[in-house]
XYZ file of C-alpha atoms in Angstrom:
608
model
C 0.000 0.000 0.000
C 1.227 3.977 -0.528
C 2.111 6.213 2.293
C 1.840 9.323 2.283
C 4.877 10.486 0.387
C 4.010 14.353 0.460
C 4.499 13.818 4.759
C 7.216 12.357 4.145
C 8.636 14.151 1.555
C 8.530 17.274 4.277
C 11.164 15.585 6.676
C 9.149 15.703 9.997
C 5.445 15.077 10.937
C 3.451 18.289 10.805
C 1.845 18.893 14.452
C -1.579 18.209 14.474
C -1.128 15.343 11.980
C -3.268 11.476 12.785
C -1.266 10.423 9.933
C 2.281 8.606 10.164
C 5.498 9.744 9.111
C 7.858 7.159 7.839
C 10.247 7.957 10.316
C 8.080 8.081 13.539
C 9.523 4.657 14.469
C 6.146 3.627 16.869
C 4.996 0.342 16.009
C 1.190 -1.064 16.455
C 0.224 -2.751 19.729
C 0.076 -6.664 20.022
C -3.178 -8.217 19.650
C -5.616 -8.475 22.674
C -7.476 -12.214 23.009
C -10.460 -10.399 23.100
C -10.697 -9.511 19.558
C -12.160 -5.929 20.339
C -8.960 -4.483 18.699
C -6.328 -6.531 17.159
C -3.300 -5.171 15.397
C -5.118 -5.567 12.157
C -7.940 -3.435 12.523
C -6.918 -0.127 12.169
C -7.420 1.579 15.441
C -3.166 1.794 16.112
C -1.784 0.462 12.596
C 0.921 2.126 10.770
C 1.201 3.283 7.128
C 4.252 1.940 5.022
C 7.656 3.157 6.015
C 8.408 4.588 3.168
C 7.314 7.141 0.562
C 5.644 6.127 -2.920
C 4.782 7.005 -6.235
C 1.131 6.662 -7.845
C 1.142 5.160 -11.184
C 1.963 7.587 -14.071
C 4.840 8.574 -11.487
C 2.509 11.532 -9.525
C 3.420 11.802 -6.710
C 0.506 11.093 -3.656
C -1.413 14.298 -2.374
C -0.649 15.278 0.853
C -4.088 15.134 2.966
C -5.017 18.473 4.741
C -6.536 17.921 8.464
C -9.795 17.969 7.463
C -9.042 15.125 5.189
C -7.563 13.031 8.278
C -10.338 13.739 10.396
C -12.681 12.413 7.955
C -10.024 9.258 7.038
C -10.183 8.636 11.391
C -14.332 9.235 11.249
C -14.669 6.815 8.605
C -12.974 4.347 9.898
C -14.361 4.861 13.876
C -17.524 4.091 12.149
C -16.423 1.291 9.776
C -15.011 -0.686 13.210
C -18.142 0.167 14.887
C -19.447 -2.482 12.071
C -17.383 -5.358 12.462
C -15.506 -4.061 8.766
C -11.730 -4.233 10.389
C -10.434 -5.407 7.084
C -11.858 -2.740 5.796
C -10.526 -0.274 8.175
C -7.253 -1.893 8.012
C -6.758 -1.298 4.355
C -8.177 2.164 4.790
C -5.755 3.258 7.423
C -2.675 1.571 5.567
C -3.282 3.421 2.201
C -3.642 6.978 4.049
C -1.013 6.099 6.444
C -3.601 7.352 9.254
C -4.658 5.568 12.636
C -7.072 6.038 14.630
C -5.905 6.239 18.068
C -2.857 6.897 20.163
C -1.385 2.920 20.935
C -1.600 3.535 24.030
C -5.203 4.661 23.976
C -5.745 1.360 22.235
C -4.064 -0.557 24.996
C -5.965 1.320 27.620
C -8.991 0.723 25.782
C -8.603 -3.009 25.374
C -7.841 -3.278 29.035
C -10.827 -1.325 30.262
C -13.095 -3.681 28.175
C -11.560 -6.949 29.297
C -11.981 -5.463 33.059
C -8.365 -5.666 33.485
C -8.278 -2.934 35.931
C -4.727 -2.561 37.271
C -3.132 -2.921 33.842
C -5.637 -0.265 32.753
C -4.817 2.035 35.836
C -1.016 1.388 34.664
C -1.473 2.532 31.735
C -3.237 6.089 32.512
C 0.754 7.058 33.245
C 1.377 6.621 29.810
C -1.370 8.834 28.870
C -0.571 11.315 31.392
C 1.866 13.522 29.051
C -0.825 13.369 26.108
C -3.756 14.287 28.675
C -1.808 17.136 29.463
C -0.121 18.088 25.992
C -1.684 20.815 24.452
C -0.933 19.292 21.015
C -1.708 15.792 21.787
C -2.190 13.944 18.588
C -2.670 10.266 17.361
C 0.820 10.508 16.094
C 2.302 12.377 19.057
C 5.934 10.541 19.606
C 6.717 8.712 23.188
C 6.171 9.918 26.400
C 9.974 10.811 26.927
C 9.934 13.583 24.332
C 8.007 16.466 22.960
C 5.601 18.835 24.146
C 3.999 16.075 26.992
C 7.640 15.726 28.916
C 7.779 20.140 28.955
C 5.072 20.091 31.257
C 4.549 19.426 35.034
C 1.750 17.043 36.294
C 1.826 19.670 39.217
C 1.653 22.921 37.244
C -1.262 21.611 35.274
C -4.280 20.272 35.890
C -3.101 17.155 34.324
C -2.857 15.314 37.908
C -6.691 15.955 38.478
C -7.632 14.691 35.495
C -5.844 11.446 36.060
C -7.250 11.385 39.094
C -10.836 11.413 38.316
C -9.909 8.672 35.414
C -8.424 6.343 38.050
C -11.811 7.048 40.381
C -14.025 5.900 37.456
C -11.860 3.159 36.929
C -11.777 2.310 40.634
C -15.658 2.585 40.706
C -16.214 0.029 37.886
C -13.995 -2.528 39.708
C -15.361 -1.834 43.084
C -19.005 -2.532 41.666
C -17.733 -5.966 39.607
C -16.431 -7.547 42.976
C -19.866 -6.512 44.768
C -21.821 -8.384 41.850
C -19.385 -11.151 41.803
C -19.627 -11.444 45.475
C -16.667 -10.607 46.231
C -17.174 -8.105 49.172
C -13.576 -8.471 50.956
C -11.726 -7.395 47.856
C -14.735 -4.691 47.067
C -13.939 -3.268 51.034
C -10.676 -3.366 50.276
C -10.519 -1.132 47.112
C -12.780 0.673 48.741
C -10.576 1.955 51.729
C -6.938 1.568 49.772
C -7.442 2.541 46.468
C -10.899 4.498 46.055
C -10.841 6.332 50.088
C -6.949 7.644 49.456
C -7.513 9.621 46.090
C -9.477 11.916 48.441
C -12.078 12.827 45.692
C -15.694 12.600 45.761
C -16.197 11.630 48.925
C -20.265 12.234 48.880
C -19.671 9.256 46.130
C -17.088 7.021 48.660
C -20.173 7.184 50.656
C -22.662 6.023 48.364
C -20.680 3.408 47.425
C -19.827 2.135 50.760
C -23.497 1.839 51.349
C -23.472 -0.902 48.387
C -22.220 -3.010 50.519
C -25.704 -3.632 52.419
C -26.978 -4.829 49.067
C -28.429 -8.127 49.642
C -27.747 -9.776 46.214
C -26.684 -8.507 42.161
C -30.140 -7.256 41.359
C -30.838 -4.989 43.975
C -27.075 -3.609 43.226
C -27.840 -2.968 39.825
C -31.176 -1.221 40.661
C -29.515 0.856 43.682
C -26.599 1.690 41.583
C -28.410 2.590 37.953
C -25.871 0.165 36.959
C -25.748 -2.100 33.996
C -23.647 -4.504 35.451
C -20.597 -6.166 34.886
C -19.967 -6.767 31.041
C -19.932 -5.212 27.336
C -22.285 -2.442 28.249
C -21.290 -0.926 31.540
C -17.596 -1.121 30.566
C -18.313 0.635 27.200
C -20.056 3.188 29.120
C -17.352 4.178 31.316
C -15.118 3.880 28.442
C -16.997 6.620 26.992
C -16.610 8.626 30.308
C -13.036 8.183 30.502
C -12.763 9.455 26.524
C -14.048 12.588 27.585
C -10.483 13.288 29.639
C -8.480 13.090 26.250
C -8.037 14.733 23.216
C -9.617 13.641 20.486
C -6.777 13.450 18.322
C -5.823 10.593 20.773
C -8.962 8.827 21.105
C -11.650 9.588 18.848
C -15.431 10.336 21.175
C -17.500 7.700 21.044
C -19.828 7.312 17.418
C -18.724 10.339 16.357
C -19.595 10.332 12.556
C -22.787 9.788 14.275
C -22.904 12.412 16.749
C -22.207 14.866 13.310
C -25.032 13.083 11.424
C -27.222 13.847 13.957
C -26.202 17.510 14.726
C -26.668 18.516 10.856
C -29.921 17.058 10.636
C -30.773 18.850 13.729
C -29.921 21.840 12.452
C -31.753 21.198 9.346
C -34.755 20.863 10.940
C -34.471 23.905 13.461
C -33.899 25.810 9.918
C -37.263 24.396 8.726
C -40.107 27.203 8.970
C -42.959 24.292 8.963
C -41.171 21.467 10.478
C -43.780 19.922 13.054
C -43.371 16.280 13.504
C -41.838 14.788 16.550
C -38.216 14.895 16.778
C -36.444 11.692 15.823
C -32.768 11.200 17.186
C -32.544 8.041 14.827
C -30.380 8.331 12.182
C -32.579 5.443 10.060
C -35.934 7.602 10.214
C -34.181 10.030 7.689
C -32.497 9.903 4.747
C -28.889 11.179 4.726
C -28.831 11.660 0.892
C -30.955 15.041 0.849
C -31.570 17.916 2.748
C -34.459 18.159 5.149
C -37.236 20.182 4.224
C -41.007 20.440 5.312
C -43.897 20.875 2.788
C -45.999 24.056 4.017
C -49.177 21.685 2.708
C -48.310 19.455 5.630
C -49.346 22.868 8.014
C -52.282 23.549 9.352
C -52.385 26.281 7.000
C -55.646 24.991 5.355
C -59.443 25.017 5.972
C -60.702 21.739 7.341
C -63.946 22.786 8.959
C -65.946 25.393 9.683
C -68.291 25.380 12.610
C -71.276 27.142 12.300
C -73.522 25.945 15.314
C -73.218 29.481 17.053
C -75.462 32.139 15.926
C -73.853 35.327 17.050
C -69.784 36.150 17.521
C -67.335 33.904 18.939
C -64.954 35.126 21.328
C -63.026 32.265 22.696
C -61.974 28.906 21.669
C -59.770 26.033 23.888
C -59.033 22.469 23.520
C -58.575 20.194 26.478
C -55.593 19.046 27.865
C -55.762 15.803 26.547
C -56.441 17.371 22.964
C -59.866 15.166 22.622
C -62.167 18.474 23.005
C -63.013 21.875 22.044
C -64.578 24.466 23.672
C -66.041 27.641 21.800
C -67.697 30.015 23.613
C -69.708 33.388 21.928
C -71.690 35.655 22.631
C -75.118 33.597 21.890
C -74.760 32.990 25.742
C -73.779 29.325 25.141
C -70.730 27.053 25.668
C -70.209 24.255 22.726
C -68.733 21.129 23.523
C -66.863 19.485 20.263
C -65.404 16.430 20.206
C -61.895 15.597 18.095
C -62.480 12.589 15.809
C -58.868 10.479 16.853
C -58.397 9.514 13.476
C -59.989 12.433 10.930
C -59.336 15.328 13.153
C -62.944 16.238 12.294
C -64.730 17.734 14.760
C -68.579 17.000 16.080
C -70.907 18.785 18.177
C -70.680 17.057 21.450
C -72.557 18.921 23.763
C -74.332 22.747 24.642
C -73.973 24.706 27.558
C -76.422 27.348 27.939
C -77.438 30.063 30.369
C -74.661 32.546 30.434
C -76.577 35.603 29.955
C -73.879 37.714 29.047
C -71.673 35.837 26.864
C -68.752 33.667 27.315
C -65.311 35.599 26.405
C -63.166 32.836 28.656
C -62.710 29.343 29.141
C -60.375 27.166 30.968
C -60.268 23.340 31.278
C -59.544 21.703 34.726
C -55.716 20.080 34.663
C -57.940 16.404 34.269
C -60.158 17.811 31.673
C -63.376 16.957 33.643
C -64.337 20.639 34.307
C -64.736 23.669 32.284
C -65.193 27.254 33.294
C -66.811 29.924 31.971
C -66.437 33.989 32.327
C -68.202 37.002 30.917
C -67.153 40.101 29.571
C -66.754 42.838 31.733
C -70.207 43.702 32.938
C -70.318 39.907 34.059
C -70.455 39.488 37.845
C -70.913 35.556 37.866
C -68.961 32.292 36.642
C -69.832 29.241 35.703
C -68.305 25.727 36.356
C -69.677 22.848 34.366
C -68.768 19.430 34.653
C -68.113 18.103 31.020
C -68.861 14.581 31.327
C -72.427 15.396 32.437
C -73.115 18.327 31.015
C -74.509 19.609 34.809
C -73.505 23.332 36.223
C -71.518 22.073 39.572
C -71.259 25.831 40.664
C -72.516 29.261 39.526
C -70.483 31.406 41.184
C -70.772 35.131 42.165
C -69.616 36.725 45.398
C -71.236 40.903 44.646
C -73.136 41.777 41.751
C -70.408 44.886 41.274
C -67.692 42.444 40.627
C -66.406 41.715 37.222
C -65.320 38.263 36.855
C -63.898 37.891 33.266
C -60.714 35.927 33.625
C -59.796 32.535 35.505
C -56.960 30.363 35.789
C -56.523 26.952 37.417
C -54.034 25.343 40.247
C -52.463 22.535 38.675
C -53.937 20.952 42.089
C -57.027 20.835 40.563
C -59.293 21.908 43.238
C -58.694 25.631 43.360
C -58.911 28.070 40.806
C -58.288 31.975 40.448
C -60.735 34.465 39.136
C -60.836 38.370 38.846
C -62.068 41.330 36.738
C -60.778 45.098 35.815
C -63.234 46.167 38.986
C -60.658 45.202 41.559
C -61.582 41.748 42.454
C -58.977 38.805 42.542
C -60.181 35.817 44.023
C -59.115 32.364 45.055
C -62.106 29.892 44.770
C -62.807 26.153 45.698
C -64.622 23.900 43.124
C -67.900 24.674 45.211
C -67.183 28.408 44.527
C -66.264 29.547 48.333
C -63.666 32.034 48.650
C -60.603 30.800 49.928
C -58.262 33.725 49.688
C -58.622 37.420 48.058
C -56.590 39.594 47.135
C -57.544 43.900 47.607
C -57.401 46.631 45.061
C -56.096 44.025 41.717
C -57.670 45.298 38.430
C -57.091 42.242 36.618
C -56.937 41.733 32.619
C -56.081 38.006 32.330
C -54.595 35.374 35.080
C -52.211 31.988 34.738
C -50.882 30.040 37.286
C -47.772 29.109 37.606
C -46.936 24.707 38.095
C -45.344 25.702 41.532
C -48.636 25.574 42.576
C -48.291 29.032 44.247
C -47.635 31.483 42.220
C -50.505 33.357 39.991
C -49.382 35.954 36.942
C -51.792 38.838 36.754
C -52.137 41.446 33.787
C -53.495 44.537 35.241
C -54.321 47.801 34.402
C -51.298 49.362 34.869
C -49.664 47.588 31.937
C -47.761 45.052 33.202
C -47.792 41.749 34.613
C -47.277 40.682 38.573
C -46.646 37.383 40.654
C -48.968 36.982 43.245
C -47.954 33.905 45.775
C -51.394 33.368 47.677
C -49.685 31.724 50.424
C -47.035 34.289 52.206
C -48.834 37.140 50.070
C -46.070 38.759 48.448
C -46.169 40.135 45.030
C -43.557 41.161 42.287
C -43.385 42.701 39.283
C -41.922 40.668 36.210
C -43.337 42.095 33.099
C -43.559 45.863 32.599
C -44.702 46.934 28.824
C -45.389 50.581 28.012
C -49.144 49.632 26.425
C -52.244 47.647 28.259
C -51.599 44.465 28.291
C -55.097 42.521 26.493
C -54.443 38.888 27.293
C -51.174 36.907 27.683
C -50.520 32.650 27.801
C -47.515 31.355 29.044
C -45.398 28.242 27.535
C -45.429 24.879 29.064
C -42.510 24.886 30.798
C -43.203 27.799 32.226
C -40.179 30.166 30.576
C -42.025 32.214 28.062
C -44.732 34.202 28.553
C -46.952 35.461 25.420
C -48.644 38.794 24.683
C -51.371 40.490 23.173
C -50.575 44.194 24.012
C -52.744 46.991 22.381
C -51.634 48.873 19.207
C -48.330 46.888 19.310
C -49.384 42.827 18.271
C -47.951 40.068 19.929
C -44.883 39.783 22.081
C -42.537 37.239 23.626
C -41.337 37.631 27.215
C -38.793 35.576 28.867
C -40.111 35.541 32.156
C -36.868 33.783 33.993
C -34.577 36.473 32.563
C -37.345 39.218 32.455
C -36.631 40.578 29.056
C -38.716 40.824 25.775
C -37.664 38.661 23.206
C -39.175 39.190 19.931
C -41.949 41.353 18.789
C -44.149 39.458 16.013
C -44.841 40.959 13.017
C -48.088 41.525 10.781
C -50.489 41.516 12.805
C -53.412 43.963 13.498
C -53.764 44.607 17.306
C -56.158 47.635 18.114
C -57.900 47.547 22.066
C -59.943 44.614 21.008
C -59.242 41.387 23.281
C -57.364 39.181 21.397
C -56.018 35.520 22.631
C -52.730 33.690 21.131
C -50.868 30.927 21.463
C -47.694 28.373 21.588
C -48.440 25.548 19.444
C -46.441 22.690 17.811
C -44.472 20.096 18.582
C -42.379 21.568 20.993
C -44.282 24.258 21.217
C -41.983 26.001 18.267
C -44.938 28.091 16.717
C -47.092 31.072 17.457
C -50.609 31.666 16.306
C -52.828 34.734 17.067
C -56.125 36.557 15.499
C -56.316 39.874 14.295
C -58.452 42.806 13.683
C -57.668 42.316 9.677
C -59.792 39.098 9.366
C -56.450 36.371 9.590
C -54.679 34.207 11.680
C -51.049 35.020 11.158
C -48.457 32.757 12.216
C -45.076 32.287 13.099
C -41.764 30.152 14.130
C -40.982 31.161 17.383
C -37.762 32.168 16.252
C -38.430 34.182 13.614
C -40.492 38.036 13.860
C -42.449 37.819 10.313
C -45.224 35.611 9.841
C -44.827 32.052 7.895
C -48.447 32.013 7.104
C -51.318 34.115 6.842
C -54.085 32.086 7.076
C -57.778 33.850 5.141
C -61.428 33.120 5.553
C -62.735 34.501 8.427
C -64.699 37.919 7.681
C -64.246 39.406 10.522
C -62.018 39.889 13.983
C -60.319 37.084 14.699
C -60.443 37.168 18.459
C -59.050 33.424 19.384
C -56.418 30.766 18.379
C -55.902 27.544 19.934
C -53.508 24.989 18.761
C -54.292 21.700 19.463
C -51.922 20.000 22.238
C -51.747 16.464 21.144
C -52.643 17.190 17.972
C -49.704 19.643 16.286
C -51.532 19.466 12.717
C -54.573 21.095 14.060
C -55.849 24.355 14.822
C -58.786 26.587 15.553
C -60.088 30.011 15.198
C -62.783 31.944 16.813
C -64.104 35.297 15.370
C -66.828 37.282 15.324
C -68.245 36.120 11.902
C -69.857 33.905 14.153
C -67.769 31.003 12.989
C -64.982 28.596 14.162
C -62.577 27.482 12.034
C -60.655 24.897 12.477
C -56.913 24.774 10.493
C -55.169 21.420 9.151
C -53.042 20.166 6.436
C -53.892 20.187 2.875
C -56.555 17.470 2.141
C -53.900 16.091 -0.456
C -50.559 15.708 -0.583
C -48.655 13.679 -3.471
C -46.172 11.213 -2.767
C -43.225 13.179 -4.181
C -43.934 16.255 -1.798
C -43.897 13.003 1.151
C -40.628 11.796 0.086
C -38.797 15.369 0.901
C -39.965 15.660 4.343
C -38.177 14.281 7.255
């Protein structure tokens, strides 16, 4: 096979260089009788000694970095499959290797559980732990950069440290399975105890030692136990305390695979499928890219059961349900067809004299509330299954009780109005706490279970904890504040502020993060929301007739959605469902928002 002559053309080995000179004079390890690396597969062979000639006399190109890096990721992955012919060949023709020998010796030991020839050999790696130009090639131990530096004057001495604790560790827990608990006590107190480093862990090994049999060591432990897979584990551990010029991280032609598709995807406006880490769901051969027919950009239904304007819309938790509620005075009930997405009227709750312009679902789904506009004193709480009003609820007839949010408990909920009342309710409706002097525009609370956001009248939005009753300002905007929502994990808080559109607080750091653009936002009370997988999207009405949305990420809209003919005072994105969506206005209809009804199989094949 041909080395590579240009490298050795140059008289010494480049630093930085996996590939071998043919006057480095290192030779390849012996073969281990485990067969996980033998001196024919690559991982520590050596190129010819001696430069050649391609035919036609050209002389063979020297290979840049990037081309070794590739040459060592190929063949990490090629060994990964058995193919150490393959990689043999490979490595012999580019005159690269893939590791350091003695990262393949310490490897070999580590996965035969040969601990103290392992531990040995972390002193040979100690100069190329510590070298700042540690390479695959780097020459012996007595020479070069590793022998300028101090194990003292670096933090090379740590490092080994912590490798010989993990190695410890792994040996300690093999003699406890094996049942072996003198020698386990004994590396224990002489080997594991004198290193003098993570002694919280010393302890919860020691306590291992009560383990009545292998099982309940495992399951105390998280441990695999001894073998293939816990030994491969810590080998990947240990990898992460050299350079990877000496031992390549573990699958990493994967691990670069899986961060460009990634990346593909978080480029993709109208990517909304789950996330798949597997490498075999996609195809490697194109780019990823997301058809917007596969959106929920198109009219699927339109619900006209109501006969006057719509002002809210919210499906359940469990994404099986829809409320709409308008101001015909009633409450419709729709339920989500599993397999269609078509929705059906399910049920009708009447009586609210003044309208419904709220509704929130119970945490279990099993109870729905419903608030007036502002002139409405009274709330009602239905329980869905039945259809039956559990509690009408109204403490003065000069309250205003047009928001509510509920506990994640379940058994409490919050309610208030822009009169000054803020209110902290059982399921039977009796106050349980109040808080004076609140005028309050729109409520969420928090999964702590004790902290309530308010939007009040003073343009901003507060914390309320019901419990010690202190209060603090997080949000401050310089217009009112019509209705917020807040993300599921709690970070991000959404707005609907007046003349501006929709913005996006962070509500850990306290700072806006994007305004959206497009959208028509006069004093009308307008409701968005998160949506899609991952909650990446952002839908909201608008005074203009559309829903507008966008990637979270991005401040113009990725689709303006047409139909309605009039406000469009509600979104809600379906939260099991990412492909579905629905819109309340005051045409009187709902709308609800899918993918095209056909998609050819071409347009299929280029999404991931």
């Amino acid at each position: 096979m041909q080395a590579n002559g240009a490298a050795a053309a140059a008289g010494e080995e480049p630093a930085g260089s996996g590939c071998l000179s043919a006057h480095n004079g290192e030779s390849s390890e012996p073969a281990h009788s485990n067969g996980v690396l033998s001196s024919n597969n690559g991982l520590s062979g050596t190129g010819s000694t001696g430069p050649t000639e391609q035919p036609g006399g050209r002389k063979k190109k020297r290979l840049s970095q990037a081309d070794e890096d590739v040459i060592r990721l190929i063949g990490q992955h090629l060994h990964g499959l058995g193919l150490n012919q393959t990689v043999d060949l490979l490595m012999q023709e580019s005159g690269c290797r893939l590791e350091h020998p003695s990262a393949t010796k310490f490897r070999n030991h580590v996965m035969e559980g040969e601990w103290d020839k392992a531990e040995n050999d972390l002193n040979e790696l100690k100069s190329l732990v510590h070298s700042p130009h540690a390479v695959a090639a780097c020459r012996p131990s007595s020479g070069g950069s590793g022998s300028e530096h101090s194990p003292t004057s670096c933090p090379t001495a740590d490092v080994i440290r912590r490798m010989k604790f993990l190695l410890l560790q792994q040996k300690y827990l093999e003699y406890l399975e094996d049942g072996k608990v003198l020698e386990a006590l004994q590396v224990l107190r002489c080997e594991l105890t004198p290193l003098k480093y993570n002694t919280e862990r010393i302890h919860v090994l020691s306590g291992y030692l009560m383990c009545s049999h292998a099982d309940d060591l495992r399951a105390k432990a998280e441990w695999e136990g001894k073998g293939t897979a816990s030994r491969s584990k810590l080998l990947d551990k240990l990898q992460t305390y050299l350079p990877p010029s000496v031992m390549l991280p573990p699958r990493r032609l994967q691990t670069l695979l899986r961060q460009a598709v990634e990346l593909q995807r978080d480029r993709c406006l109208y990517h909304n499928t789950k996330l798949d880490n597997n490498l075999d769901s996609v195809s490697l051969l194109i780019d990823h890219v997301c058809s917007r027919k596969q959106f929920p950009c198109f009219t699927q239904q339109v619900l006209t059961e109501h006969c006057n304007e719509v002002w809210f819309c919210k499906f359940s938790n469990d994404g099986t349900k829809l409320a709409t509620g308008s101001k015909d005075t009633t409450v419709i009930i729709w339920q989500v067809d599993p397999d269609t997405h078509q929705l059906k009227l399910l049920k009708t709750l009447e009586g609210h004299a003044y309208g419904v312009s709220y509704l929130a679902w119970s945490p279990d789904d099993n109870y729905l509330i419903a608030c007036g506009p502002d002139d409405c004193s009274e709330l009602w709480l239905w329980n869905v299954q039945t259809g039956e009003l559990r509690t009408k609820m109204s403490q003065s007839h000069e309250d205003s009780l047009t928001s509510v949010a509920w506990n994640p408990d379940g058994k409490r909920f919050v309610t208030g109005g822009q009169r000054g009342q803020f209110y902290q309710c059982d399921l039977d409706g009796n106050l349980l706490d109040s808080w004076e002097g609140v005028r309050v525009q729109c409520l969420w609370c928090l999964s702590d279970g004790k902290t309530v956001l308010a939007s009040d009248t003073h343009q901003r939005i507060r914390g309320y904890n019901f419990e010690d009753l202190t209060d603090r300002n997080i949000v401050q905007e310089d217009h009112p504040i019509m209705s917020f929502t807040i993300s599921r994990n709690g970070r991000l808080a959404l707005l609907n502020v007046a003349t501006q559109g929709v913005h996006l607080w962070d509500l850990q750091d306290r700072v806006l993060v994007r305004k959206y653009q497009g959208v028509t936002q006069g004093f009308y009370t307008i409701h968005s929301c998160f949506g899609g997988h991952n909650e990446d999207f952002i839908a909201s009405g608008s005074e203009d007739h559309k829903v507008y949305v966008w990637h979270k990420r991005s401040e113009l809209p990725i689709a303006e959605l047409t139909g309605h003919t009039r406000t469009v005072n509600c979104v809600s994105w379906n939260p099991q469902i990412p492909s579905l969506m629905a819109s309340a206005s005051d045409d009187g209809t709902v709308r609800i928002w899918g993918p095209a009804p056909y998609v050819d199989n071409q347009e299929f094949e280029g999404m991931q």
